[in-house]
Each structure stands twice: as structure tokens, then as C-alpha cells.
Amino acid sequence: MKILHVLDHSIPLHSGYTFRTRSILKQQHARGWQTIQVTSPKQGNTSESIDQVDGLAFYRSAPATGLLAKIPGLNQLALVEPLAKRIIDAINAEKPDIIHAHSPALNGLAALKAARARNLPVVYEIRAFWEDAAVDHGTCKEGDLRYRLTRALENYVIKHANHVTTICEGLRADLVGRGVAESKITVIPNAVNIEQFNLIEHKNKQLAQQLGIENKTVLGFLGSFYGYEGLDLLVAALPKLKQKIPNAVLLLVGGGVQQQKLQQQINALGLQDDVIMPGRIPHEQVGDYYSLVDLLVYPRKSMRLTELVTPLKPLEAMAQGKLVLASDVGGHKELIEDGKTGWLFKADNVDALADKAADILCQSQHWPQVITNGRHFVEQIRNWQNSVANYRAIYTRLSKSGKSE
């Protein structure tokens, strides 16, 4: 079986593809499936090319041109034509059985156009609703014209795709609420490559000394500093937590759009000595920073984006034998069973966050079992081998029929 993947513009030219895509491709190859990858003009190429990354072929699309490409707000639609053309080039050369388009919807639109020209079925994979992400980023407001148009485009792609997959139950339920037949949707959940994560049993003492947090109780977050992550709530909870855990400090590793606001908040609260922000770090050092954290905290705020979409970071933490505390948004509740694989607190509630963190840190007798449960969850359930296996039935049906379900 040969699958043509249409990938989004966030994939760097030289690294090739995102974590989820990389994991999917790896597992598909392990099953003997062949894959071809086509990337959008947002890849940033100056011309069409075929790149080899980790032994995989990536067909790069030419830049968008013409008047439409120059009009703000409409220039996104200009990406569809060159992407569809490049997909057809890849189809002619590679003769795939299935087109598998990954959100956003512009990729799906281009895939549908190419599929009609070459009579191939399309699987459309939704990883998030991009209009909801745009609300958090401030590029649109819920219900405004751009929001409605983005949602309408997504609905069009969903309607005309042969099958739809989502990364979690929250997204699936939302689609069912829009009137999409349950039989047309399959959940392919986020997971981890368990063999890439070792249990962390000891702190990196040299790094702890370098950061000045030896003999400290460390709460931590490693990732991108987006508004929906709720890191401002975590900073706000620290003074109350320190009333019960005086040696508590906060380690925020990463960066992003909220970094300056967080620094201002830290300064206003006088927490400069209690919050450590080393910035972005090389990938090979991530494990060393994870080792320093006694309790990883994911305080996502409640909104459509977080209620519907599951993150990867809590699974990665469990895979490394780390304790996890998260807000009780829908995306977290799909991953964490309170008191068993981690803990949950009431979203958007600073006092609940501080109290729950203090309770966990004061009850170390429960830690070993929770760590064991979390590791078992990712080993036996949330691993990529299990997740990717769900594609086989979809691909097999569509490659035989080529008809909408």
C-alpha cells in the first residue's frame, strides 16, 4: 500500500516533519507501507524540488503567485493551486493508493482537488480546529468573519473527504455535533514512542547547581509559552504554594509569545529568585531539565481549543516516570486519570492549583504507584504502534472502493 501525505506549512525544511507525522511515518514504514510526502508553499521553498529526509521523499511546492497571493486575508487561498498541482505531480510519479491530508483545511482542499483529477480517495486528519487556535493567538475572535470562513472551509473538506480522522475524542464529538456521521470518523490518538524515553530516576546535580536550585522542590513546565497554556496561573499560584512548601521554585523551560508578559508578572510579584527561565534549550538537553522537576504542571485554561484537543507533553512526562498535575480541561481528562496516572485541578483556579500541588508534594508515599501507572499507560495504551494500527482498516476500505463512506 502506498500513501501520499499532504503536510502542513509548519514543517521545517531541514527537519522534515513534526513529531506526530514522524511517528506516523515510522510506524507505517514498519508495516511495509510506502509513503510519499508533499508540503505546502508555506514550506518556504523558492522552487519545486524533491528533498530526501531520513530516507523519505518530500515533494516541495512552488511559491504562490498572482494577484490573489498579494491580497491580505485572501493570500492563504492562493496556496491551494500550487499545492494541488504538486500533489498531482507526485501522484503521476508515485502512483499512490490513498491521499492522506493533514490539517489545516487548505491542505485538505488541495488534496480534494488533486484527488478528483486522479480519482483517488482522501483521508483528512484533523489535529485541531485552526479557527480556535487563531482566537488564542489574537488573529481573530470567536464568531467573527474570519472565524466563520475558516470553519466553513473545514466543514467543506470534512464533507467531501472519504474519511476523517481526529487526534482525540473531543474533536470527534465536535464533528458529530456538526452532523458528521460517526461512521465517517476514526480517532487516531496522540501517543509516544516509548523506546525513545527512559525512566528518569536521578536529578542532574551539575545542572541543578548551575541553575541554583539544589535542594529545592521544583515545579516545572517545558514547552511553548502560549496564552492557552496558563503559565500565568502557575506563576500566580507560586506565592500561595510557598506558604506550605517554602523551598518551592518554578522552572519554565522554553519560550514564546507570552514570555515577556510572564517576566513582567514575575517581577511584579517579586518572584525573580523563585522562577527560573533558562529559555529554549537544545533537544539533546531536554532530558537533563526534565530530571530536575519534581512535579510537572500543565495549567491549560478552559476554552474550545483546550477542551477539545489533547496535548503530547503529559504523555512524554509519564513515559519518563515524572509526576504530572494538569487542569481538568477536556484535553487533559482524556490523558490523565486523577489520582491514578497523575492529578487534575479545577481549570482557571489559582487556589485550586496551589492547594493540589501542595497536597501532592506533601504525600510522597503515593508517588511510586502513580509513576508506575503513568508509565504503564503509555507503554500499553498510548504508544504509536497501537495508534497507527487504526489506519489499516481505513486505508484498506478506501483503496478498494474509492467511494465516500
Coordinates of C-alpha atoms in Angstrom, one line a residue:
M1 CA 0.0 0.0 0.0
K2 CA 1.3 3.5 -0.9
I3 CA 0.1 6.6 0.9
L4 CA 0.6 10.2 -0.2
H5 CA 0.8 12.5 2.8
V6 CA -0.1 16.2 2.3
L7 CA 1.6 18.1 5.2
D8 CA 1.2 21.5 6.8
H9 CA 3.4 24.5 6.5
S10 CA 4.8 24.3 10.0
I11 CA 7.2 21.5 9.0
P12 CA 10.7 22.9 8.8
L13 CA 12.5 22.4 5.5
H14 CA 15.5 20.6 7.0
S15 CA 14.0 18.7 9.9
G16 CA 11.3 17.4 7.5
Y17 CA 8.2 16.8 9.6
T18 CA 6.7 17.2 13.0
F19 CA 6.8 14.8 15.9
R20 CA 3.3 13.3 15.2
T21 CA 4.0 13.0 11.5
R22 CA 7.4 11.5 12.0
S23 CA 5.9 8.9 14.4
I24 CA 3.1 8.0 11.9
L25 CA 5.5 7.6 9.0
K26 CA 7.9 5.5 11.1
Q27 CA 5.1 3.1 12.1
Q28 CA 3.7 3.0 8.6
H29 CA 7.1 2.0 7.2
A30 CA 7.4 -0.6 9.9
R31 CA 4.2 -2.2 8.5
G32 CA 5.7 -2.3 5.0
W33 CA 3.6 0.7 3.7
Q34 CA 5.2 3.2 1.3
T35 CA 4.8 6.9 1.8
I36 CA 5.3 10.0 -0.2
Q37 CA 5.2 13.5 1.3
V38 CA 4.0 16.7 -0.3
T39 CA 4.5 20.0 1.6
S40 CA 2.6 23.3 1.1
P41 CA 4.1 26.5 -0.4
K42 CA 4.3 27.8 3.2
Q43 CA 7.2 25.4 3.5
G44 CA 9.2 28.4 2.2
N45 CA 10.7 27.0 -0.9
T46 CA 11.8 29.2 -3.8
S47 CA 11.0 26.5 -6.3
E48 CA 9.7 23.0 -6.7
S49 CA 12.1 20.3 -5.5
I50 CA 12.2 16.8 -4.1
D51 CA 14.1 16.5 -0.9
Q52 CA 15.3 13.4 0.9
V53 CA 14.9 13.5 4.6
D54 CA 15.7 10.4 6.7
G55 CA 15.3 8.3 3.5
L56 CA 11.8 9.8 2.7
A57 CA 10.9 11.8 -0.4
F58 CA 9.4 15.2 0.2
Y59 CA 7.9 16.9 -2.8
R60 CA 8.1 20.7 -2.2
S61 CA 5.5 23.0 -3.7
A62 CA 6.4 26.2 -5.6
P63 CA 5.6 29.6 -4.1
A64 CA 2.1 31.0 -4.6
T65 CA 2.0 33.7 -7.3
G66 CA -0.5 36.0 -8.9
L67 CA -2.8 38.8 -7.6
L68 CA -4.6 36.6 -5.0
A69 CA -1.3 35.9 -3.3
K70 CA -0.8 39.6 -2.7
I71 CA -4.2 40.3 -1.1
P72 CA -4.1 40.1 2.8
G73 CA -6.7 37.7 4.1
L74 CA -7.1 36.0 0.7
N75 CA -3.5 35.1 0.2
Q76 CA -4.0 31.8 2.1
L77 CA -6.3 30.6 -0.7
A78 CA -3.6 31.3 -3.2
L79 CA -1.7 28.3 -1.7
V80 CA -4.2 25.8 -2.8
E81 CA -3.5 25.8 -6.6
P82 CA 0.3 25.2 -6.4
L83 CA -0.1 22.6 -3.7
A84 CA -2.8 20.8 -5.8
K85 CA -0.5 20.9 -8.8
R86 CA 2.4 19.4 -6.8
I87 CA 0.2 16.7 -5.4
I88 CA -0.8 15.7 -9.0
D89 CA 2.9 15.7 -9.9
A90 CA 3.6 13.3 -7.1
I91 CA 0.6 11.1 -8.0
N92 CA 1.8 10.8 -11.6
A93 CA 5.3 9.9 -10.5
E94 CA 4.5 7.6 -7.5
K95 CA 1.1 6.1 -8.2
P96 CA -0.3 6.2 -4.6
D97 CA -3.4 4.3 -3.4
I98 CA -4.6 6.9 -0.9
I99 CA -4.1 10.7 -0.3
H100 CA -3.8 11.5 3.4
A101 CA -4.2 15.2 4.0
H102 CA -3.2 16.6 7.4
S103 CA -5.0 19.8 8.7
P104 CA -5.3 22.7 8.2
A105 CA -8.1 22.7 5.8
L106 CA -6.2 24.4 2.9
N107 CA -4.2 21.1 2.6
G108 CA -7.4 19.2 2.5
L109 CA -8.8 21.5 -0.2
A110 CA -5.8 21.0 -2.4
A111 CA -5.9 17.2 -1.8
L112 CA -9.5 17.1 -2.8
K113 CA -8.8 19.0 -6.0
A114 CA -6.0 16.6 -6.9
A115 CA -8.0 13.6 -5.9
R116 CA -10.8 14.5 -8.2
A117 CA -8.4 14.9 -11.1
R118 CA -6.9 11.4 -10.5
N119 CA -9.8 9.5 -9.0
L120 CA -8.2 8.8 -5.6
P121 CA -9.8 8.6 -2.1
V122 CA -8.9 11.2 0.5
V123 CA -8.4 10.8 4.3
Y124 CA -8.4 14.1 6.1
E125 CA -6.7 14.2 9.5
I126 CA -7.7 16.9 12.0
R127 CA -5.3 17.8 14.7
A128 CA -7.0 21.0 15.9
F129 CA -9.6 23.4 14.7
W130 CA -7.4 26.2 13.4
E131 CA -10.0 28.9 14.0
D132 CA -9.9 28.2 17.7
A133 CA -6.1 28.4 17.8
A134 CA -6.3 31.7 15.9
V135 CA -8.6 33.0 18.7
D136 CA -5.9 32.4 21.3
H137 CA -3.2 33.9 19.1
G138 CA -5.3 37.0 18.7
T139 CA -5.6 36.8 14.9
C140 CA -9.4 36.5 15.0
K141 CA -12.3 36.5 17.5
E142 CA -14.7 33.6 18.0
G143 CA -17.6 34.1 15.7
D144 CA -16.1 36.9 13.6
L145 CA -16.0 36.7 9.8
R146 CA -12.6 35.1 9.6
Y147 CA -13.5 32.5 12.2
R148 CA -16.7 31.6 10.3
L149 CA -15.0 31.4 7.0
T150 CA -12.3 29.1 8.4
R151 CA -14.9 26.9 10.0
A152 CA -16.9 26.8 6.7
L153 CA -13.8 25.7 4.8
E154 CA -13.1 23.0 7.3
N155 CA -16.7 21.8 7.0
Y156 CA -16.4 21.7 3.2
V157 CA -13.3 19.5 3.4
I158 CA -14.8 17.2 6.0
K159 CA -18.0 16.8 3.9
H160 CA -16.1 15.9 0.7
A161 CA -13.3 13.7 2.2
N162 CA -13.8 10.0 2.1
H163 CA -12.9 9.5 5.7
V164 CA -11.9 11.8 8.6
T165 CA -9.6 11.1 11.5
T166 CA -9.0 13.1 14.6
I167 CA -6.4 13.0 17.3
C168 CA -8.9 12.8 20.2
E169 CA -12.4 12.2 21.4
G170 CA -13.1 15.9 21.9
L171 CA -12.6 16.7 18.2
R172 CA -14.6 13.7 17.2
A173 CA -17.5 14.7 19.4
D174 CA -17.5 18.2 18.0
L175 CA -17.7 16.8 14.4
V176 CA -20.6 14.6 15.4
G177 CA -22.3 17.6 16.8
R178 CA -21.9 19.3 13.4
G179 CA -23.8 16.4 11.8
V180 CA -20.9 14.3 10.5
A181 CA -21.7 10.6 10.6
E182 CA -19.9 8.7 13.3
S183 CA -19.0 6.0 10.9
K184 CA -17.0 8.6 8.9
I185 CA -14.7 9.5 11.8
T186 CA -11.9 7.5 13.4
V187 CA -9.8 8.6 16.4
I188 CA -6.1 8.1 16.0
P189 CA -4.9 9.3 19.4
N190 CA -1.6 11.1 20.1
A191 CA 0.9 8.7 21.7
V192 CA 4.7 8.4 22.3
N193 CA 7.5 6.3 21.0
I194 CA 8.1 4.6 24.3
E195 CA 11.5 3.3 23.3
Q196 CA 12.7 6.9 23.0
F197 CA 12.0 7.7 26.7
N198 CA 13.9 6.3 29.6
L199 CA 12.7 6.5 33.2
I200 CA 14.4 9.4 34.9
E201 CA 15.5 8.3 38.4
H202 CA 18.0 10.9 39.4
K203 CA 18.4 14.6 39.1
N204 CA 21.3 16.1 37.1
K205 CA 23.1 17.6 40.1
Q206 CA 25.5 19.6 38.0
L207 CA 22.7 21.4 36.1
A208 CA 20.8 21.9 39.4
Q209 CA 23.8 23.6 40.8
Q210 CA 24.3 25.7 37.7
L211 CA 20.7 26.9 37.9
G212 CA 20.9 27.4 41.7
I213 CA 18.1 25.0 42.5
E214 CA 19.9 22.3 44.5
N215 CA 17.8 21.2 47.5
K216 CA 14.8 22.9 46.0
T217 CA 11.3 21.4 45.3
V218 CA 10.9 22.1 41.6
L219 CA 7.7 22.6 39.8
G220 CA 8.2 22.7 36.0
F221 CA 6.9 23.3 32.5
L222 CA 8.8 22.5 29.3
G223 CA 7.3 23.7 26.1
S224 CA 6.0 26.8 24.2
F225 CA 4.7 29.8 26.1
Y226 CA 1.2 30.2 24.5
G227 CA -1.6 32.0 26.3
Y228 CA -3.8 28.9 26.5
E229 CA -1.1 27.1 28.4
G230 CA -2.0 29.1 31.5
L231 CA 1.6 29.7 32.7
D232 CA 0.5 33.0 34.2
L233 CA -1.8 31.0 36.6
L234 CA 1.2 28.8 37.6
V235 CA 3.2 31.9 38.4
A236 CA 0.3 33.4 40.3
A237 CA -0.1 30.2 42.4
L238 CA 3.6 30.1 43.5
P239 CA 3.3 32.5 46.4
K240 CA 0.5 30.6 48.0
L241 CA 2.3 27.3 47.4
K242 CA 5.4 28.6 49.1
Q243 CA 3.4 29.2 52.2
K244 CA 3.2 25.4 52.6
I245 CA 6.4 24.4 50.6
P246 CA 8.9 27.2 51.4
N247 CA 11.6 25.8 49.2
A248 CA 9.4 25.5 46.1
V249 CA 10.7 27.1 42.9
L250 CA 9.3 27.2 39.3
L251 CA 11.3 26.1 36.3
L252 CA 9.9 27.3 33.0
V253 CA 11.9 25.9 30.0
G254 CA 11.1 27.2 26.5
G255 CA 9.8 30.4 25.1
G256 CA 7.1 32.0 23.0
V257 CA 4.6 34.8 22.7
Q258 CA 3.8 35.1 26.4
Q259 CA 7.4 35.2 27.6
Q260 CA 7.6 39.0 28.1
K261 CA 4.3 39.1 29.9
L262 CA 5.4 36.3 32.2
Q263 CA 8.6 38.1 33.0
Q264 CA 6.6 41.2 33.9
Q265 CA 4.3 39.2 36.1
I266 CA 7.3 37.6 37.9
N267 CA 8.8 41.0 38.5
A268 CA 5.6 42.4 39.8
L269 CA 5.2 39.6 42.3
G270 CA 8.8 39.7 43.4
L271 CA 9.5 36.2 42.3
Q272 CA 12.7 36.8 40.4
D273 CA 14.6 34.4 42.7
D274 CA 11.9 31.7 42.6
V275 CA 11.2 31.4 38.9
I276 CA 14.0 30.2 36.6
M277 CA 13.6 30.7 32.9
P278 CA 16.6 29.4 31.0
G279 CA 15.0 29.9 27.6
R280 CA 14.9 27.5 24.7
I281 CA 17.4 24.6 25.0
P282 CA 18.9 22.1 22.6
H283 CA 16.8 19.0 22.1
E284 CA 19.6 16.8 23.5
Q285 CA 19.5 18.6 26.8
V286 CA 15.7 18.3 27.4
G287 CA 16.1 15.1 29.5
D288 CA 18.5 16.9 31.8
Y289 CA 16.0 19.6 32.5
Y290 CA 13.2 17.1 32.9
S291 CA 15.3 15.4 35.6
L292 CA 15.2 18.5 37.8
V293 CA 11.5 18.7 38.0
D294 CA 9.6 17.1 40.9
L295 CA 6.2 17.9 39.6
L296 CA 5.4 18.8 36.0
V297 CA 2.4 21.2 35.8
Y298 CA 0.1 21.8 32.7
P299 CA -2.3 24.5 33.8
R300 CA -4.1 25.0 30.4
K301 CA -7.0 27.4 30.5
S302 CA -10.5 26.3 29.6
M303 CA -11.5 27.3 26.1
R304 CA -12.6 25.5 23.0
L305 CA -9.1 24.7 21.9
T306 CA -8.0 23.1 25.2
E307 CA -11.4 21.4 25.9
L308 CA -11.3 19.6 22.5
V309 CA -7.6 18.9 21.9
T310 CA -5.2 16.6 23.7
P311 CA -1.5 17.7 24.1
L312 CA 1.5 15.4 23.9
K313 CA 3.6 16.8 26.8
P314 CA 1.8 14.9 29.6
L315 CA 2.4 11.6 27.8
E316 CA 6.1 12.4 27.4
A317 CA 6.3 13.2 31.1
M318 CA 4.6 9.9 32.1
A319 CA 7.0 8.0 29.8
Q320 CA 9.9 9.4 31.7
G321 CA 8.4 8.5 35.1
K322 CA 7.6 12.0 36.1
L323 CA 4.7 13.2 38.2
V324 CA 2.0 15.2 36.4
L325 CA -0.5 17.8 37.6
A326 CA -2.9 19.3 35.0
S327 CA -6.0 21.4 34.7
D328 CA -9.3 19.5 34.3
V329 CA -9.9 20.7 30.7
G330 CA -11.3 18.1 28.3
G331 CA -8.0 17.5 26.5
H332 CA -6.3 16.6 29.8
K333 CA -9.1 14.4 31.0
E334 CA -8.6 12.1 28.0
L335 CA -5.0 11.5 29.1
I336 CA -4.9 11.7 32.9
E337 CA -6.9 9.7 35.5
D338 CA -6.9 11.8 38.6
G339 CA -5.1 10.1 41.4
K340 CA -4.0 7.2 39.2
T341 CA -1.8 8.3 36.4
G342 CA -1.5 11.9 37.6
W343 CA -3.6 14.6 39.1
L344 CA -6.2 17.2 38.0
F345 CA -7.2 20.5 39.4
K346 CA -10.1 22.9 38.6
A347 CA -9.1 24.9 35.5
D348 CA -8.5 28.6 35.8
N349 CA -8.5 28.4 39.6
V350 CA -5.2 29.6 41.1
D351 CA -6.1 28.5 44.6
A352 CA -7.0 25.0 43.4
L353 CA -3.7 24.8 41.6
A354 CA -1.7 25.8 44.6
D355 CA -3.6 23.6 47.0
K356 CA -3.4 20.5 44.8
A357 CA 0.3 21.0 44.1
A358 CA 1.0 21.3 47.9
D359 CA -1.1 18.2 48.6
I360 CA 0.8 16.1 46.1
L361 CA 4.2 17.3 47.2
C362 CA 3.4 16.5 50.8
Q363 CA 2.3 13.0 50.1
S364 CA 5.3 11.3 48.6
Q365 CA 4.1 7.9 49.6
H366 CA 1.7 8.0 46.6
W367 CA 4.3 8.9 44.1
P368 CA 5.8 5.4 43.1
Q369 CA 2.4 4.0 42.3
V370 CA 1.3 7.0 40.2
I371 CA 4.6 6.9 38.3
T372 CA 4.2 3.2 37.6
N373 CA 0.6 3.7 36.4
G374 CA 1.6 6.5 34.1
R375 CA 4.4 4.6 32.5
H376 CA 2.1 1.6 32.1
F377 CA -0.5 3.8 30.4
V378 CA 2.0 5.0 27.7
E379 CA 3.6 1.6 27.3
Q380 CA 0.5 -0.5 26.8
I381 CA -2.1 2.0 25.5
R382 CA -0.8 5.4 24.3
N383 CA 2.0 4.1 22.0
W384 CA 2.3 4.8 18.3
Q385 CA 2.2 1.2 17.3
N386 CA -1.3 0.9 18.7
S387 CA -2.4 4.3 17.3
V388 CA -1.1 3.8 13.8
A389 CA -2.6 0.3 13.6
N390 CA -6.0 2.0 13.3
Y391 CA -5.2 3.4 9.8
R392 CA -5.1 -0.1 8.3
A393 CA -8.8 -0.7 8.2
I394 CA -9.5 2.9 6.8
Y395 CA -6.9 2.6 4.1
T396 CA -7.9 -0.9 3.1
R397 CA -11.6 0.0 2.7
L398 CA -10.9 3.2 0.7
S399 CA -8.2 1.7 -1.6
K400 CA -10.7 -1.0 -2.6
S401 CA -13.7 1.2 -3.0
G402 CA -12.5 4.8 -3.5
K403 CA -16.0 5.8 -2.5
S404 CA -17.3 8.1 0.3
E405 CA -18.4 6.3 3.4

